């Protein structure tokens, strides 16, 4: 059996040129194909009208690597949640979040997730497979085409743990940056933190923003929320984060979900401030978005403000990130595509 053809999306320019030559076409054709893929919303080779007609007709079924929109829901705040169907029929979720000056896409990096964080809907469905680079890039193009507006920012905060899919994440980042034209500084990769992985990413010296899901200022509490944290002691995680900042020259942000009565006590804010003292970082507090599979609660606004105030008093830069798209089950932690059904 011959191997299935490699989709064209997310190929590096060298790979695309090589592919074009394997088709007995001159190398300059690669540039035209890139335009069709990334600027002209092509969904098949047949549409690429400045390429030789006979060749296009012969190769019309060659996969470009695009998904189809299975479902789209628009929340009152204009956030759009998509269920995208991949070539093998699996469904992933992608969110488009418009604001005054930005269009942000929240992309998935895996189908499902193996991390099993206690408060996250994706983890409840288990892990199915890694996404290919083209399946990540496709999500950005799909949102850009649907909004008919340029995507300005991409956050890897959808389904999955991006750093467990580094071999595909890195080419996807390269394509989003070089082919779609979104600056690395406008890309954020969010990770639960895994041994070796932050170091591996640091070596690439990318200018992206790394966001680390901390959620607790000490190891015992962190392990109750993130089971996989058992294998990654907090002091080691913090050392890796400091080295990341040193190696890349980029600030890092920490995400801290706020769960009422669990990790929102002001004493824990003090402990967090201690942990982060002198660290070039920013804390994003994310008030919990309720999911049906867990019985945590979102803290009252006063508790959220109190937690944030403790950090500010300790000179730790902090912001509260209220999730968008709650009404469409499109908020952080609510993405779960099971058998084509929606999250929540
Ligand atoms: N696996 C990566 C990226 C996906 S989750 C990570 O853990 O960082 C993106 C962010 O959403 C993480 O900070 C995650 O902890 C947060 N999140 C998950 N479930 C949530 C929920 N129910 N409410 C609010 N934030 C949630």
CSV table of C-alpha atoms and ligand atoms in Angstrom, one decimal:
chain,number,residue,atom,x,y,z
A,1,UNK,CA,0.0,0.0,0.0
A,2,UNK,CA,1.4,3.4,-0.9
A,3,UNK,CA,1.4,5.9,2.0
A,4,UNK,CA,-1.5,8.4,2.0
A,5,UNK,CA,-0.6,11.7,0.4
A,6,UNK,CA,0.7,14.4,2.7
A,7,UNK,CA,-1.6,17.5,2.7
A,8,UNK,CA,-0.1,20.7,1.4
A,9,UNK,CA,-1.1,23.0,4.2
A,10,UNK,CA,1.6,23.7,6.7
A,11,UNK,CA,4.4,22.3,4.5
A,12,UNK,CA,7.6,24.5,4.8
A,13,UNK,CA,8.5,26.3,1.6
A,14,UNK,CA,11.3,23.8,1.0
A,15,UNK,CA,8.9,20.9,1.3
A,16,UNK,CA,6.3,22.5,-0.9
A,17,UNK,CA,8.9,23.3,-3.6
A,18,UNK,CA,10.1,19.7,-3.4
A,19,UNK,CA,6.5,18.5,-3.7
A,20,UNK,CA,6.0,20.7,-6.7
A,21,UNK,CA,9.1,19.3,-8.4
A,22,UNK,CA,7.9,15.8,-7.7
A,23,UNK,CA,4.9,16.7,-9.7
A,24,UNK,CA,7.1,17.7,-12.7
A,25,UNK,CA,6.2,21.3,-12.2
A,26,UNK,CA,8.8,24.1,-12.1
A,27,UNK,CA,9.7,25.4,-8.6
A,28,UNK,CA,8.0,28.8,-9.1
A,29,UNK,CA,4.6,27.1,-9.0
A,30,UNK,CA,5.1,26.6,-5.2
A,31,UNK,CA,4.7,30.4,-4.7
A,32,UNK,CA,1.4,30.3,-6.6
A,33,UNK,CA,0.1,27.4,-4.6
A,34,UNK,CA,1.0,29.1,-1.3
A,35,UNK,CA,-1.1,32.1,-2.4
A,36,UNK,CA,-4.0,29.9,-3.1
A,37,UNK,CA,-3.6,28.1,0.2
A,38,UNK,CA,-3.2,31.0,2.5
A,39,UNK,CA,-4.6,34.1,0.8
A,40,UNK,CA,-7.2,32.9,-1.7
A,41,UNK,CA,-9.0,30.4,0.5
A,42,UNK,CA,-8.6,27.5,-2.0
A,43,UNK,CA,-10.1,24.2,-1.0
A,44,UNK,CA,-8.9,22.1,-3.9
A,45,UNK,CA,-6.1,22.1,-6.5
A,46,UNK,CA,-8.8,22.4,-9.2
A,47,UNK,CA,-9.6,26.0,-8.1
A,48,UNK,CA,-6.0,27.1,-8.6
A,49,UNK,CA,-6.7,28.6,-12.0
A,50,UNK,CA,-3.2,29.9,-12.8
A,51,UNK,CA,-1.8,26.3,-12.7
A,52,UNK,CA,-1.9,24.0,-15.7
A,53,UNK,CA,-5.4,22.8,-16.3
A,54,UNK,CA,-4.7,19.3,-17.3
A,55,UNK,CA,-2.5,18.8,-14.2
A,56,UNK,CA,-5.1,20.3,-11.9
A,57,UNK,CA,-7.8,18.0,-13.3
A,58,UNK,CA,-5.5,15.0,-12.8
A,59,UNK,CA,-4.7,16.0,-9.2
A,60,UNK,CA,-8.0,17.4,-8.1
A,61,UNK,CA,-8.4,15.0,-5.2
A,62,UNK,CA,-5.0,15.7,-3.7
A,63,UNK,CA,-5.7,16.8,-0.1
A,64,UNK,CA,-4.9,20.4,0.8
A,65,UNK,CA,-5.6,19.6,4.5
A,66,UNK,CA,-8.8,21.6,5.1
A,67,UNK,CA,-11.5,20.6,7.6
A,68,UNK,CA,-15.2,21.2,7.2
A,69,UNK,CA,-17.4,23.2,9.6
A,70,UNK,CA,-19.8,20.7,11.2
A,71,UNK,CA,-21.4,23.2,13.4
A,72,UNK,CA,-21.1,26.9,14.3
A,73,UNK,CA,-22.6,28.7,17.3
A,74,UNK,CA,-22.5,32.4,17.9
A,75,UNK,CA,-22.7,33.7,21.5
A,76,UNK,CA,-24.3,37.0,22.3
A,77,UNK,CA,-20.8,38.5,22.7
A,78,UNK,CA,-20.1,37.5,19.1
A,79,UNK,CA,-17.7,34.8,20.0
A,80,UNK,CA,-18.0,31.9,17.5
A,81,UNK,CA,-17.5,28.3,18.5
A,82,UNK,CA,-16.9,25.8,15.7
A,83,UNK,CA,-17.0,22.1,15.6
A,84,UNK,CA,-14.6,21.1,12.8
A,85,UNK,CA,-14.7,17.7,11.2
A,86,UNK,CA,-11.2,16.3,10.3
A,87,UNK,CA,-10.4,14.0,7.4
A,88,UNK,CA,-10.8,10.9,9.6
A,89,UNK,CA,-14.2,12.1,10.9
A,90,UNK,CA,-13.1,13.2,14.4
A,91,UNK,CA,-14.4,16.5,15.7
A,92,UNK,CA,-12.4,19.3,17.3
A,93,UNK,CA,-13.4,22.6,18.7
A,94,UNK,CA,-12.1,26.0,17.7
A,95,UNK,CA,-13.2,29.4,18.9
A,96,UNK,CA,-13.1,32.8,17.2
A,97,UNK,CA,-13.1,35.8,19.6
A,98,UNK,CA,-13.5,39.2,18.1
A,99,UNK,CA,-12.8,42.4,20.0
A,100,UNK,CA,-12.4,46.1,19.0
A,101,UNK,CA,-8.9,45.7,17.6
A,102,UNK,CA,-8.3,42.0,17.5
A,103,UNK,CA,-9.6,38.7,16.2
A,104,UNK,CA,-8.2,36.0,18.4
A,105,UNK,CA,-8.5,32.3,17.5
A,106,UNK,CA,-8.3,29.7,20.3
A,107,UNK,CA,-7.0,26.5,18.7
A,108,UNK,CA,-6.9,22.9,19.7
A,109,UNK,CA,-3.6,21.0,19.6
A,110,UNK,CA,-4.9,17.5,20.3
A,111,UNK,CA,-8.2,15.6,19.9
A,112,UNK,CA,-9.1,15.3,23.6
A,113,UNK,CA,-6.6,15.6,26.3
A,114,UNK,CA,-4.7,13.2,28.6
A,115,UNK,CA,-4.0,15.6,31.4
A,116,UNK,CA,-7.3,15.1,33.3
A,117,UNK,CA,-7.3,18.4,35.1
A,118,UNK,CA,-10.2,18.2,37.6
A,119,UNK,CA,-12.0,21.3,36.4
A,120,UNK,CA,-11.7,20.9,32.6
A,121,UNK,CA,-14.3,19.4,30.3
A,122,UNK,CA,-11.8,18.4,27.7
A,123,UNK,CA,-10.0,16.1,30.1
A,124,UNK,CA,-13.2,14.3,31.0
A,125,UNK,CA,-13.5,12.9,27.4
A,126,UNK,CA,-10.0,11.4,27.5
A,127,UNK,CA,-7.3,11.6,24.7
A,128,UNK,CA,-7.8,10.4,21.2
A,129,UNK,CA,-4.8,11.6,19.1
A,130,UNK,CA,-2.4,14.5,18.3
A,131,UNK,CA,-3.4,17.0,15.7
A,132,UNK,CA,-1.3,17.2,12.6
A,133,UNK,CA,0.4,20.6,11.8
A,134,UNK,CA,-2.0,21.2,8.9
A,135,UNK,CA,-5.0,20.5,11.2
A,136,UNK,CA,-3.8,23.3,13.5
A,137,UNK,CA,-3.1,25.8,10.7
A,138,UNK,CA,-6.5,25.0,9.2
A,139,UNK,CA,-8.3,26.2,12.3
A,140,UNK,CA,-6.8,29.7,11.9
A,141,UNK,CA,-7.7,29.8,8.2
A,142,UNK,CA,-11.2,28.6,8.9
A,143,UNK,CA,-11.9,31.4,11.5
A,144,UNK,CA,-10.3,34.0,9.2
A,145,UNK,CA,-12.5,33.0,6.3
A,146,UNK,CA,-15.6,32.8,8.4
A,147,UNK,CA,-15.2,36.2,9.9
A,148,UNK,CA,-13.8,37.6,6.6
A,149,UNK,CA,-11.3,39.4,8.7
A,150,UNK,CA,-7.6,38.9,9.4
A,151,UNK,CA,-6.8,36.9,12.5
A,152,UNK,CA,-4.5,39.0,14.7
A,153,UNK,CA,-3.8,36.6,17.6
A,154,UNK,CA,-3.7,32.9,18.1
A,155,UNK,CA,-3.9,31.2,21.6
A,156,UNK,CA,-3.2,27.5,22.0
A,157,UNK,CA,-5.8,27.2,24.7
A,158,UNK,CA,-8.3,24.9,23.1
A,159,UNK,CA,-8.4,21.1,23.5
A,160,UNK,CA,-5.2,19.3,24.3
A,161,UNK,CA,-1.8,19.9,25.8
A,162,UNK,CA,0.3,21.6,23.1
A,163,UNK,CA,3.7,20.7,24.5
A,164,UNK,CA,2.8,17.0,24.2
A,165,UNK,CA,2.6,17.6,20.5
A,166,UNK,CA,5.8,19.6,19.9
A,167,UNK,CA,6.8,17.8,16.6
A,168,UNK,CA,3.6,19.2,15.0
A,169,UNK,CA,3.2,22.3,17.1
A,170,UNK,CA,6.5,23.8,15.9
A,171,UNK,CA,5.8,23.5,12.1
A,172,UNK,CA,2.3,24.8,12.8
A,173,UNK,CA,3.7,27.9,14.5
A,174,UNK,CA,6.1,28.4,11.7
A,175,UNK,CA,3.3,28.2,9.1
A,176,UNK,CA,1.0,30.5,11.1
A,177,UNK,CA,3.8,32.9,11.4
A,178,UNK,CA,5.3,32.8,7.9
A,179,UNK,CA,2.4,31.7,5.7
A,180,UNK,CA,-0.6,33.3,7.4
A,181,UNK,CA,1.6,36.2,8.5
A,182,UNK,CA,0.8,36.5,12.2
A,183,UNK,CA,3.7,37.7,14.3
A,184,UNK,CA,5.2,35.3,16.8
A,185,UNK,CA,4.6,37.8,19.6
A,186,UNK,CA,0.9,37.5,18.9
A,187,UNK,CA,0.9,33.7,19.5
A,188,UNK,CA,0.4,32.3,23.0
A,189,UNK,CA,1.1,28.6,23.9
A,190,UNK,CA,-0.6,27.5,27.1
A,191,UNK,CA,0.8,24.5,28.9
A,192,UNK,CA,0.1,22.6,32.1
A,193,UNK,CA,3.9,22.2,32.4
A,194,UNK,CA,5.6,18.9,31.8
A,195,UNK,CA,9.1,17.7,32.6
A,196,UNK,CA,11.6,18.6,29.9
A,197,UNK,CA,9.0,20.2,27.6
A,198,UNK,CA,9.5,23.8,28.7
A,199,UNK,CA,13.2,23.4,28.3
A,200,UNK,CA,12.8,21.8,24.8
A,201,UNK,CA,10.6,24.8,23.8
A,202,UNK,CA,13.1,27.3,25.2
A,203,UNK,CA,15.8,25.9,23.0
A,204,UNK,CA,13.9,27.0,19.9
A,205,UNK,CA,14.2,30.6,21.1
A,206,UNK,CA,10.8,31.6,19.7
A,207,UNK,CA,9.3,35.0,20.3
A,208,UNK,CA,5.9,33.6,21.2
A,209,UNK,CA,4.4,34.0,24.7
A,210,UNK,CA,4.4,31.0,27.0
A,211,UNK,CA,1.5,30.7,29.5
A,212,UNK,CA,1.9,28.2,32.3
A,213,UNK,CA,-1.2,26.9,34.0
A,214,UNK,CA,-0.1,27.1,37.6
A,215,UNK,CA,-3.5,27.1,39.5
A,216,UNK,CA,-1.8,26.7,42.9
A,217,UNK,CA,1.2,28.2,44.8
A,218,UNK,CA,2.3,24.9,46.3
A,219,UNK,CA,2.8,21.3,45.2
A,220,UNK,CA,0.2,19.5,47.3
A,221,UNK,CA,-2.7,21.7,46.3
A,222,UNK,CA,-1.5,21.7,42.7
A,223,UNK,CA,-1.5,17.9,42.6
A,224,UNK,CA,-5.1,17.8,43.7
A,225,UNK,CA,-6.2,20.0,40.7
A,226,UNK,CA,-3.7,18.7,38.1
A,227,UNK,CA,-3.0,15.0,38.6
A,228,UNK,CA,0.0,15.0,36.2
A,229,UNK,CA,1.7,17.6,38.3
A,230,UNK,CA,2.8,14.7,40.5
A,231,UNK,CA,5.6,14.1,38.1
A,232,UNK,CA,6.8,17.7,38.0
A,233,UNK,CA,7.7,19.2,41.4
A,234,UNK,CA,6.9,22.9,41.6
A,235,UNK,CA,10.5,24.0,42.3
A,236,UNK,CA,11.6,22.2,39.1
A,237,UNK,CA,8.7,23.8,37.1
A,238,UNK,CA,9.7,27.3,38.5
A,239,UNK,CA,13.4,26.7,37.6
A,240,UNK,CA,12.4,25.7,34.0
A,241,UNK,CA,10.2,28.8,33.8
A,242,UNK,CA,13.0,31.1,34.9
A,243,UNK,CA,15.4,29.5,32.4
A,244,UNK,CA,12.8,29.9,29.7
A,245,UNK,CA,12.7,33.7,30.4
A,246,UNK,CA,16.4,33.9,30.4
A,247,UNK,CA,16.9,31.9,27.2
A,248,UNK,CA,14.2,33.6,25.2
A,249,UNK,CA,14.2,37.1,26.6
A,250,UNK,CA,10.4,36.9,26.8
A,251,UNK,CA,8.2,37.4,29.7
A,252,UNK,CA,6.1,34.5,30.8
A,253,UNK,CA,2.5,34.5,32.0
A,254,UNK,CA,1.0,32.2,34.7
A,255,UNK,CA,-2.6,31.2,34.5
A,256,UNK,CA,-4.4,30.7,37.8
A,257,UNK,CA,-8.0,29.4,37.7
A,258,UNK,CA,-10.0,30.6,40.7
A,259,UNK,CA,-12.2,28.0,42.4
A,260,UNK,CA,-14.3,29.1,45.3
A,261,UNK,CA,-13.0,27.7,48.6
A,262,UNK,CA,-10.3,25.6,46.9
A,263,UNK,CA,-7.5,27.9,45.8
A,264,UNK,CA,-8.9,31.5,46.2
A,265,UNK,CA,-8.0,32.2,49.8
A,266,UNK,CA,-6.0,35.5,50.2
A,267,UNK,CA,-3.4,33.5,52.1
A,268,UNK,CA,-2.8,31.5,48.9
A,269,UNK,CA,-2.5,34.8,47.0
A,270,UNK,CA,0.3,35.8,49.4
A,271,UNK,CA,2.0,32.4,48.9
A,272,UNK,CA,1.7,32.9,45.1
A,273,UNK,CA,3.3,36.4,45.4
A,274,UNK,CA,6.2,34.9,47.4
A,275,UNK,CA,6.6,32.2,44.8
A,276,UNK,CA,6.8,34.7,41.9
A,277,UNK,CA,8.7,37.5,43.6
A,278,UNK,CA,11.4,38.9,41.3
A,279,UNK,CA,10.2,36.9,38.4
A,280,UNK,CA,9.5,38.6,35.1
A,281,UNK,CA,5.9,37.4,34.8
A,282,UNK,CA,2.3,38.3,34.6
A,283,UNK,CA,-0.5,36.5,36.4
A,284,UNK,CA,-3.8,35.9,34.6
A,285,UNK,CA,-6.6,35.0,37.0
A,286,UNK,CA,-9.3,33.0,35.3
A,287,UNK,CA,-12.5,32.7,37.3
A,288,UNK,CA,-13.8,29.1,36.9
A,289,UNK,CA,-16.3,28.4,34.1
A,290,UNK,CA,-18.7,25.9,35.4
A,291,UNK,CA,-18.8,22.5,33.6
A,292,UNK,CA,-21.3,19.8,34.3
A,293,UNK,CA,-18.8,17.1,35.2
A,294,UNK,CA,-17.3,18.9,38.2
A,295,UNK,CA,-18.9,20.6,41.2
A,296,UNK,CA,-16.5,23.5,41.7
A,297,UNK,CA,-17.9,27.0,42.0
A,298,UNK,CA,-16.8,30.3,40.7
A,299,UNK,CA,-15.8,32.7,43.5
A,300,UNK,CA,-17.8,35.9,44.2
A,301,UNK,CA,-16.5,39.0,42.6
A,302,UNK,CA,-15.3,40.3,46.0
A,303,UNK,CA,-13.1,37.2,46.5
A,304,UNK,CA,-11.7,37.6,43.0
A,305,UNK,CA,-10.9,41.2,43.6
A,306,UNK,CA,-9.4,40.4,47.0
A,307,UNK,CA,-7.1,37.8,45.5
A,308,UNK,CA,-6.0,40.1,42.8
A,309,UNK,CA,-5.4,43.0,45.2
A,310,UNK,CA,-3.0,40.9,47.3
A,311,UNK,CA,-0.9,40.3,44.2
A,312,UNK,CA,-1.0,43.9,43.1
A,313,UNK,CA,0.1,45.0,46.6
A,314,UNK,CA,3.1,42.7,46.2
A,315,UNK,CA,3.9,44.3,42.8
A,316,UNK,CA,3.0,41.2,40.8
A,317,UNK,CA,1.4,42.3,37.5
A,318,UNK,CA,-2.0,40.7,37.4
A,319,UNK,CA,-5.2,40.8,35.3
A,320,UNK,CA,-8.5,39.0,35.6
A,321,UNK,CA,-9.5,37.2,32.5
A,322,UNK,CA,-13.2,36.7,32.3
A,323,UNK,CA,-13.8,34.1,29.5
A,324,UNK,CA,-15.7,35.1,26.4
A,325,UNK,CA,-18.3,32.8,24.8
A,326,UNK,CA,-19.7,31.3,27.9
A,327,UNK,CA,-23.2,31.2,26.4
A,328,UNK,CA,-22.0,29.1,23.5
A,329,UNK,CA,-20.0,26.7,25.7
A,330,UNK,CA,-17.0,28.2,24.1
A,331,UNK,CA,-15.2,29.4,27.2
A,332,UNK,CA,-11.9,28.1,28.6
A,333,UNK,CA,-12.2,24.5,29.8
A,334,UNK,CA,-15.6,24.0,28.2
A,335,UNK,CA,-14.4,22.5,25.0
A,336,UNK,CA,-15.4,18.9,24.6
A,337,UNK,CA,-16.3,17.3,21.3
A,338,UNK,CA,-17.8,13.9,21.9
A,339,UNK,CA,-19.5,12.2,18.9
A,340,UNK,CA,-20.1,15.5,17.3
A,341,UNK,CA,-22.0,16.8,20.3
A,342,UNK,CA,-21.2,20.2,21.8
A,343,UNK,CA,-19.4,20.9,25.0
A,344,UNK,CA,-20.8,21.4,28.5
B,1,LIG,N1,-3.4,22.2,28.2
B,1,LIG,C1,-3.1,23.5,28.2
B,1,LIG,C2,-4.0,24.4,27.3
B,1,LIG,C3,-5.5,24.1,27.3
B,1,LIG,S1,-6.5,24.8,28.6
B,1,LIG,C4,-3.1,24.1,29.6
B,1,LIG,O1,-3.5,23.4,30.6
B,1,LIG,O2,-2.7,25.2,29.8
B,1,LIG,C5,-6.3,26.5,28.6
B,1,LIG,C6,-6.6,27.1,29.9
B,1,LIG,O3,-8.0,27.0,30.3
B,1,LIG,C7,-5.8,26.5,31.0
B,1,LIG,O4,-5.2,27.5,31.9
B,1,LIG,C8,-6.8,25.7,31.8
B,1,LIG,O5,-6.4,25.5,33.1
B,1,LIG,C9,-8.0,26.6,31.7
B,1,LIG,N2,-9.3,26.0,32.0
B,1,LIG,C10,-9.6,24.7,31.9
B,1,LIG,N3,-10.8,24.4,32.4
B,1,LIG,C11,-11.3,25.6,32.8
B,1,LIG,C12,-12.6,26.0,33.4
B,1,LIG,N4,-13.6,25.1,33.5
B,1,LIG,N5,-12.7,27.3,33.7
B,1,LIG,C13,-11.7,28.2,33.5
B,1,LIG,N6,-10.5,27.9,32.9
B,1,LIG,C14,-10.3,26.6,32.6
